[in-house]
Amino acid sequence: MISFAYFSIYLALVFALFSFLFYLYGLKKGKEYYLESGKRASLVVAGIVIIDSIIMLIALGSSNFTVWYVANYTNRALPLLYKLSAFWAGNGGSLLFWELTLSIFTVMALYNRKLKNTPLLPYVGMVLAVNSIFFLITLGFVDNPFTLIDKQVIDGRGLNPLLQNPGMILHPVTLYLGYVGFAVPFAYAVAALFVNDNNDFWIRQTRRWSVIAWLNLGAGILIGGLWAYEELGWGGIWMWDPVENASLFPWLTATAFIHSVMMQERRNMLKLWNIILIFMTYLLTLFGTFLVRSGVLTSVHAFGDSAIGSYFLIFIIAAALFSVILIAVRYKYIKRSSGEIEALISKESSFLLNNLLFIGLFFATFLGTIFPLLSELLINRKVTVGAPFFNQVNGPIILSLIILMGICPLLAWQKANKKNLRYNIVIPVLAGLVALIILYISEMRNSWALISIPVIVFVMTTHIIEIVRDTFTRKKMSGENIPLAFIRLLLRNRRRYGGYLAHIGIAVIALGFVGYTQFTTKKIITLSENETVKTGNYTFTFRDLKEKRINGMDIVYAEMDLSIEGKFIRTMKPERVFYSYWPDMSTTEVSIESNFKRDVYIVLAAWEKDGRATFEIKIIYLVKLIWTGGLMLLAGTIFAVWAGRFGNKTPRYYLRKEEHDV
Amino acid sequence: MSKGTGIYIIILFILPSFSVSGLTENNVNDPYFQKLEKDFLCVDGCGMALEDCSNKTAEQMRLDLFSFIDQGFTEIEIKMYMAGIYGSEVLREPLKSGFNLIVWITPFLVILAGFVMIFMAANKWVFSRKLNENKEKNIDPANNDLKLYSSLIDEERKKYF
C-alpha cells in the first residue's frame, strides 16, 4: 500500500502533465474532446491524491514506522489526534496536504456548472494544473512522504512537543485552505486576461472563493495567535516574527482585494488594480511558504529546509514573470471602458484610500521582514527588525485604517451628500470624545490608549447607528415591528451587514490589542511552600510542587491559589512537561484564569532543591476581546458570503456595454 | 513534591532563573529594566526577544543590561554598549540613521506618493466631469431637468443599497 502511494505521486504528476497538455492542445485545435480530457485528468489527479492522503492517515494512525515520515514525526505514545495531525507536521506531509487541497479545489472550480461552456474554463484548468505539477514535482523529487526505511524501527521520534497543542489541529489546516484558496481566483484572473474578458465575470465567479480563502487565512492567523499565547516561547499572540508576517502579507493584499472588487462590481473601476492585487496575493502565498520552508530568516517558528525553499523561489520567480508579462501584453484591453470617480467625497474615494493604506501596511511589513536580508546583501551587516519597529511604523497606518473604517459606511456611492455626512458623523464623533473624556478623568495617561480607544468607540458607534437607522427606516416603510424589520434588513443585504459585523469584530480585536500591548504587567517572584505574595488586588499563595507521569511525559506542576480582592478564585496549575522521547526539550504549559477584563497568566519558570519555585505572573488586559472580535469577524464574513435568497444582490451604478447598446 | 523520578527531574532540569544568575527580584521587576528588555533580541539564534527567552545567553544579556542600568547609563548608551558587545543584531529596532533610514522612511513615502497619485487622478476625473457637465448645460437647457431627476433617482436608490 505504501509502495503504491509512493509511486502514485509520480502517476499523479503524469496525469497533471496530461491535463495541462490536453488543455493546451484542445485550445490550439479548438476541440472540445481534448478540453474534456483535461478536466478528467484533473479528476484523476484529485482521486490519486485523495487515496494517497487516506493511506498517509492510516499509516500515521497505525504507527507504521516503515514509513520514514511516520517514524520521524510520531511515536506510539502520541495521542491519536496528534498522530493524525502530524500529516502536516513536516515538509513532505505539508506538501501532500497542499496538493490534496489544491486538487480538490481544482475539481470544484472546473466542475462548477457556471464555468461550463465558458471560454475561461481551459485556462483556469491549465493554471491550476501548473500549480499541481509544481507541488507534485516537489513531492516526488524533493520530499516524498511515503519513502520507506530499510531498517526496523521499534518506536518513532515523536512529534515536536511545541506542536502538541490543539492549535496544531486547526492552525495549519485553516492557513493552507487560505493559501490554496487564492489559487482559484488567480487562475480565473489569468483566464480572463487570456480571453480578453473585460467585464467582471471572473470577479463574480470568484467572490466566494476569495472571501472564504481570506476568512480561512484570517482564522488561521488568529488560531496561531491563540496557540502562541498559550505556548510559552513564541513570544505571545503576535510578535511580528518573519513567519507570522509571511501569513499576514497575503491577508493584507487580499483584504485590499475584497474591498476593491466592490468598485469593479458596482462602478466598473479598478480592473487592472484588482488583477494586480489577486496576482500579488497568490504570489505572496507562495512567498510565505518559501519564507517558512527555506529558513532564510531567523524565526521562532523554524521549519527550515533549503532544498524545498529553492524550488519555491524558482516557482515564485517564474510565476511573477509570467504575471508581469501577461498584464503588460493585455494592458490595453484591461484599461478599456473603465469607470471614473465622480466626486472626491464618495465611497469610491474611501475605498481607494483603504486600498492605499492596506498596501502601505503590507509594504511596511514586507520591507521590515526582508530588511535583514537586504542589509546583509547591501552593507554586509544583518540589521534586526523586530516588534518595536513594526509597532511604531504600522501603528499609525492601522489607526488610520480604523478611522477610515468608521467613515466609509457614512459615504454614499458616486457622490456623498456633505450635509448628510456632517449630520451622520456628529453622534459617533461625540461618542469618541465622551470616551476620551472618561479615559482622561479615570487618570488614563497612556497616549496609545487615549488615541486609539476613542477611535474604536467612534467606529463601533458609526456601525451601530447605521444599523439602527436602517432598521427604523425599514420599519417606517414596511410597517413591520422592530425585531422583524431588523432581521429582514440584515437578511436582505447580507453583504453589507455581514461586512458591518466584520468591521465591528475588527474594532473589538483592536481594543483587545490595546489592552494586551499597553497594559500588561509582569512580575517574577520566587516563593517557598505556603508563602503568599500580593500584587495589586491579586494574592498568590504557592501551595506545593508536584509531579505526575502521563503517556511518556513527566509533568512537574505547581499548585498556586489565586485570590482577587480577598476572594478565593481557584487553584492554578502551571506546568513544565518533559518528554522521555524528546529528552533535550521541555515545554511550559501556562495556567490562565480568564475573563473579559483581564487574564491572570502564570508560568512555572524554575524551581530549586529547597522546594522554592519561581513564577512569572502576568496580568494581561482585554485579551479575551481579541478572540471574541475574531469570532465576530468570522461570523460577519460567513453571513456576508452566505447565498440566501438575497445573497447575490449587487447594485451597479454603471451600465454594461450590452446595456448601453440596448 | 513526590520522591523518586521527581527528584531526578528536578535535579536534572533546574532551569536558569534570576536567583541563580545573580539578578534579584527587584532587578527583574523594575519597570525600566522590563521596558529595556523588550528592545533586545537574544543573539544565540533562537529568534526570541530577550524578555521571552530564558536560555543561558539571555541570562548573561540580562546581567549586562542590569549592570549598565546600575551604572546610570542612558537608554541610548545602553543600546550602544549592548550593540558593542553582541553586535547590532541585538537591537530589535534598527537605529534611525544611515542605511537604516530606508526601512523607517520608505513606507510613509510610498503611502504619500500613493495618496498624491490618487488625489491627482480623482481630481482630474472630477474636474473633467464638471467641465463636461457645464458644456452640456450650455448646449441643452432641458438637460438640467434630466440631471435633477437622475440625481433624485440616484439618491433614492442609494438609500436601499
PDB file of C-alpha atoms in Angstrom, chain A residues 233 235 239 269 298-300 340-344 352-353 356-357 360 363-364 367-368 371 375 378-379 381-389 392-393 397 412-415 477 493 496 522-526 544-547 554 556 576 578 583 605-609 614 649 651-653, chain B residues 1-3 5-7 9-11 13-20 25 28-29 34 37-39 41 45-49 51-52 54 88-94 96 99-100 102-104 106-108 110-111 114-115 118-119 122-123 125-126 128-129 154-155 157-161:
ATOM      1  CA  GLY A 233       8.446  30.526  23.854  1.00  0.00           C
ATOM      2  CA  GLY A 235       6.540  35.480  22.295  1.00  0.00           C
ATOM      3  CA  MET A 239       5.441  39.426  17.766  1.00  0.00           C
ATOM      4  CA  MET A 269     -13.442  50.649 -11.783  1.00  0.00           C
ATOM      5  CA  THR A 298      15.647  33.748  11.741  1.00  0.00           C
ATOM      6  CA  SER A 299      12.321  32.805  13.259  1.00  0.00           C
ATOM      7  CA  VAL A 300      10.948  31.289  16.444  1.00  0.00           C
ATOM      8  CA  GLU A 340     -14.077  57.014 -13.013  1.00  0.00           C
ATOM      9  CA  ILE A 341     -14.634  58.763  -9.706  1.00  0.00           C
ATOM     10  CA  GLU A 342     -17.398  61.350  -9.782  1.00  0.00           C
ATOM     11  CA  ALA A 343     -16.745  63.168  -6.517  1.00  0.00           C
ATOM     12  CA  LEU A 344     -13.822  63.452  -4.145  1.00  0.00           C
ATOM     13  CA  LEU A 352      -9.142  53.882  -2.816  1.00  0.00           C
ATOM     14  CA  LEU A 353      -7.711  55.189   0.460  1.00  0.00           C
ATOM     15  CA  LEU A 356      -3.653  52.542  -0.323  1.00  0.00           C
ATOM     16  CA  LEU A 357      -3.405  52.015   3.443  1.00  0.00           C
ATOM     17  CA  GLY A 360       1.128  50.658   2.659  1.00  0.00           C
ATOM     18  CA  PHE A 363       4.756  47.258   2.147  1.00  0.00           C
ATOM     19  CA  ALA A 364       5.954  48.380   5.597  1.00  0.00           C
ATOM     20  CA  LEU A 367      10.179  45.732   3.884  1.00  0.00           C
ATOM     21  CA  GLY A 368      10.709  45.270   7.624  1.00  0.00           C
ATOM     22  CA  PHE A 371      15.318  44.170   5.616  1.00  0.00           C
ATOM     23  CA  SER A 375      21.039  44.937   4.705  1.00  0.00           C
ATOM     24  CA  LEU A 378      23.923  45.682   0.523  1.00  0.00           C
ATOM     25  CA  ILE A 379      26.017  46.689   3.543  1.00  0.00           C
ATOM     26  CA  ARG A 381      25.567  43.711   8.091  1.00  0.00           C
ATOM     27  CA  LYS A 382      22.412  41.948   9.257  1.00  0.00           C
ATOM     28  CA  VAL A 383      20.090  44.549  10.755  1.00  0.00           C
ATOM     29  CA  THR A 384      17.436  43.115  13.072  1.00  0.00           C
ATOM     30  CA  VAL A 385      13.911  44.411  12.601  1.00  0.00           C
ATOM     31  CA  GLY A 386      11.585  43.364  15.397  1.00  0.00           C
ATOM     32  CA  ALA A 387       8.329  44.215  17.103  1.00  0.00           C
ATOM     33  CA  PRO A 388       9.305  47.736  18.327  1.00  0.00           C
ATOM     34  CA  PHE A 389       9.901  48.800  14.716  1.00  0.00           C
ATOM     35  CA  GLN A 392       5.986  52.255  15.549  1.00  0.00           C
ATOM     36  CA  VAL A 393       5.598  52.145  11.778  1.00  0.00           C
ATOM     37  CA  ILE A 397      -1.216  53.066   9.499  1.00  0.00           C
ATOM     38  CA  ALA A 412     -22.630  57.057  -0.482  1.00  0.00           C
ATOM     39  CA  TRP A 413     -21.577  55.659  -3.833  1.00  0.00           C
ATOM     40  CA  GLN A 414     -20.865  58.153  -6.627  1.00  0.00           C
ATOM     41  CA  LYS A 415     -21.214  61.328  -4.563  1.00  0.00           C
ATOM     42  CA  MET A 477     -41.582  51.926   5.122  1.00  0.00           C
ATOM     43  CA  ASN A 493     -28.477  42.766   2.387  1.00  0.00           C
ATOM     44  CA  ARG A 496     -23.488  44.987   3.768  1.00  0.00           C
ATOM     45  CA  LYS A 522       4.826  41.247  34.510  1.00  0.00           C
ATOM     46  CA  LYS A 523       6.262  40.147  37.813  1.00  0.00           C
ATOM     47  CA  ILE A 524       8.805  37.418  38.507  1.00  0.00           C
ATOM     48  CA  ILE A 525       8.638  36.031  42.025  1.00  0.00           C
ATOM     49  CA  THR A 526      10.249  33.187  43.946  1.00  0.00           C
ATOM     50  CA  ASP A 544       3.084  22.785  46.556  1.00  0.00           C
ATOM     51  CA  LEU A 545       5.201  21.465  43.708  1.00  0.00           C
ATOM     52  CA  LYS A 546       4.078  18.056  42.408  1.00  0.00           C
ATOM     53  CA  GLU A 547       4.899  15.588  39.695  1.00  0.00           C
ATOM     54  CA  ASP A 554       6.965  13.726  33.178  1.00  0.00           C
ATOM     55  CA  VAL A 556       6.119  18.944  37.083  1.00  0.00           C
ATOM     56  CA  ARG A 576       6.567  22.125  32.857  1.00  0.00           C
ATOM     57  CA  PHE A 578       9.452  16.740  29.999  1.00  0.00           C
ATOM     58  CA  PRO A 583      14.923  14.488  26.080  1.00  0.00           C
ATOM     59  CA  ALA A 605       9.722  29.304  35.371  1.00  0.00           C
ATOM     60  CA  ALA A 606      12.055  27.326  37.625  1.00  0.00           C
ATOM     61  CA  TRP A 607      12.443  25.531  40.939  1.00  0.00           C
ATOM     62  CA  GLU A 608      15.193  24.913  43.447  1.00  0.00           C
ATOM     63  CA  LYS A 609      16.343  21.960  45.528  1.00  0.00           C
ATOM     64  CA  THR A 614       9.994  30.820  40.594  1.00  0.00           C
ATOM     65  CA  LYS A 649     -27.826  41.182  -4.984  1.00  0.00           C
ATOM     66  CA  PRO A 651     -26.451  47.049  -7.465  1.00  0.00           C
ATOM     67  CA  ARG A 652     -24.385  48.565 -10.233  1.00  0.00           C
ATOM     68  CA  TYR A 653     -24.006  52.282 -10.729  1.00  0.00           C
TER      69      TYR A 653
ATOM     70  CA  MET B   1       6.920  17.052  45.606  1.00  0.00           C
ATOM     71  CA  SER B   2       6.955  13.304  45.324  1.00  0.00           C
ATOM     72  CA  LYS B   3      10.243  11.408  45.627  1.00  0.00           C
ATOM     73  CA  THR B   5      11.806  10.188  39.446  1.00  0.00           C
ATOM     74  CA  GLY B   6      10.594  13.617  40.532  1.00  0.00           C
ATOM     75  CA  ILE B   7      13.825  14.362  42.364  1.00  0.00           C
ATOM     76  CA  ILE B   9      13.866  15.555  37.089  1.00  0.00           C
ATOM     77  CA  ILE B  10      14.265  18.455  39.470  1.00  0.00           C
ATOM     78  CA  ILE B  11      17.998  17.988  39.839  1.00  0.00           C
ATOM     79  CA  PHE B  13      16.326  20.200  34.898  1.00  0.00           C
ATOM     80  CA  ILE B  14      16.828  23.074  37.248  1.00  0.00           C
ATOM     81  CA  LEU B  15      16.315  25.989  34.944  1.00  0.00           C
ATOM     82  CA  PRO B  16      18.327  29.168  34.874  1.00  0.00           C
ATOM     83  CA  SER B  17      16.427  31.811  36.786  1.00  0.00           C
ATOM     84  CA  PHE B  18      17.255  35.204  38.142  1.00  0.00           C
ATOM     85  CA  SER B  19      18.070  33.760  41.552  1.00  0.00           C
ATOM     86  CA  VAL B  20      20.834  31.581  40.162  1.00  0.00           C
ATOM     87  CA  GLU B  25      13.530  40.040  42.224  1.00  0.00           C
ATOM     88  CA  VAL B  28      13.889  41.869  37.092  1.00  0.00           C
ATOM     89  CA  ASN B  29      10.646  43.501  38.226  1.00  0.00           C
ATOM     90  CA  GLN B  34      11.425  45.334  31.731  1.00  0.00           C
ATOM     91  CA  GLU B  37      14.349  44.067  27.897  1.00  0.00           C
ATOM     92  CA  LYS B  38      11.781  44.436  25.099  1.00  0.00           C
ATOM     93  CA  ASP B  39      14.292  46.296  22.915  1.00  0.00           C
ATOM     94  CA  LEU B  41      16.915  40.158  20.818  1.00  0.00           C
ATOM     95  CA  GLY B  45      19.871  32.224  17.080  1.00  0.00           C
ATOM     96  CA  CYS B  46      16.646  31.280  18.886  1.00  0.00           C
ATOM     97  CA  GLY B  47      14.974  34.349  17.353  1.00  0.00           C
ATOM     98  CA  MET B  48      13.251  35.300  20.592  1.00  0.00           C
ATOM     99  CA  ALA B  49      13.013  38.661  22.249  1.00  0.00           C
ATOM    100  CA  GLU B  51      12.038  39.354  27.519  1.00  0.00           C
ATOM    101  CA  ASP B  52      10.713  35.949  26.378  1.00  0.00           C
ATOM    102  CA  SER B  54      15.319  32.019  29.346  1.00  0.00           C
ATOM    103  CA  SER B  88      23.986  45.380  16.015  1.00  0.00           C
ATOM    104  CA  GLU B  89      21.684  42.347  15.544  1.00  0.00           C
ATOM    105  CA  VAL B  90      20.921  42.577  19.253  1.00  0.00           C
ATOM    106  CA  LEU B  91      18.749  45.665  18.697  1.00  0.00           C
ATOM    107  CA  ARG B  92      15.150  44.780  17.798  1.00  0.00           C
ATOM    108  CA  GLU B  93      14.598  48.246  16.418  1.00  0.00           C
ATOM    109  CA  PRO B  94      17.036  49.486  13.751  1.00  0.00           C
ATOM    110  CA  LYS B  96      17.242  55.728  12.917  1.00  0.00           C
ATOM    111  CA  PHE B  99      21.220  52.918   5.748  1.00  0.00           C
ATOM    112  CA  ASN B 100      18.503  52.037   8.266  1.00  0.00           C
ATOM    113  CA  ILE B 102      15.354  53.321   4.299  1.00  0.00           C
ATOM    114  CA  VAL B 103      13.245  50.983   6.387  1.00  0.00           C
ATOM    115  CA  TRP B 104      11.870  53.812   8.550  1.00  0.00           C
ATOM    116  CA  THR B 106      10.133  54.328   2.696  1.00  0.00           C
ATOM    117  CA  PRO B 107       6.729  53.002   3.862  1.00  0.00           C
ATOM    118  CA  PHE B 108       5.493  56.514   4.581  1.00  0.00           C
ATOM    119  CA  VAL B 110       5.146  55.063  -0.581  1.00  0.00           C
ATOM    120  CA  ILE B 111       1.848  55.906   1.123  1.00  0.00           C
ATOM    121  CA  GLY B 114       0.076  56.784  -3.480  1.00  0.00           C
ATOM    122  CA  PHE B 115      -2.069  59.417  -1.831  1.00  0.00           C
ATOM    123  CA  ILE B 118      -4.998  59.012  -6.057  1.00  0.00           C
ATOM    124  CA  PHE B 119      -5.770  62.647  -5.318  1.00  0.00           C
ATOM    125  CA  ALA B 122      -9.584  61.685  -8.693  1.00  0.00           C
ATOM    126  CA  ASN B 123      -9.261  65.425  -9.038  1.00  0.00           C
ATOM    127  CA  TRP B 125     -11.783  62.862 -13.157  1.00  0.00           C
ATOM    128  CA  VAL B 126     -13.967  65.134 -11.048  1.00  0.00           C
ATOM    129  CA  SER B 128     -13.134  66.928 -16.291  1.00  0.00           C
ATOM    130  CA  ARG B 129     -16.594  65.675 -15.328  1.00  0.00           C
ATOM    131  CA  ASP B 154     -29.787  58.097  -7.569  1.00  0.00           C
ATOM    132  CA  GLU B 155     -30.390  59.436  -4.069  1.00  0.00           C
ATOM    133  CA  ARG B 157     -31.596  54.165  -4.982  1.00  0.00           C
ATOM    134  CA  LYS B 158     -28.637  54.666  -2.638  1.00  0.00           C
ATOM    135  CA  LYS B 159     -30.921  54.576   0.382  1.00  0.00           C
ATOM    136  CA  TYR B 160     -31.661  50.943  -0.236  1.00  0.00           C
ATOM    137  CA  PHE B 161     -28.268  49.626  -1.333  1.00  0.00           C
TER     138      PHE B 161
END
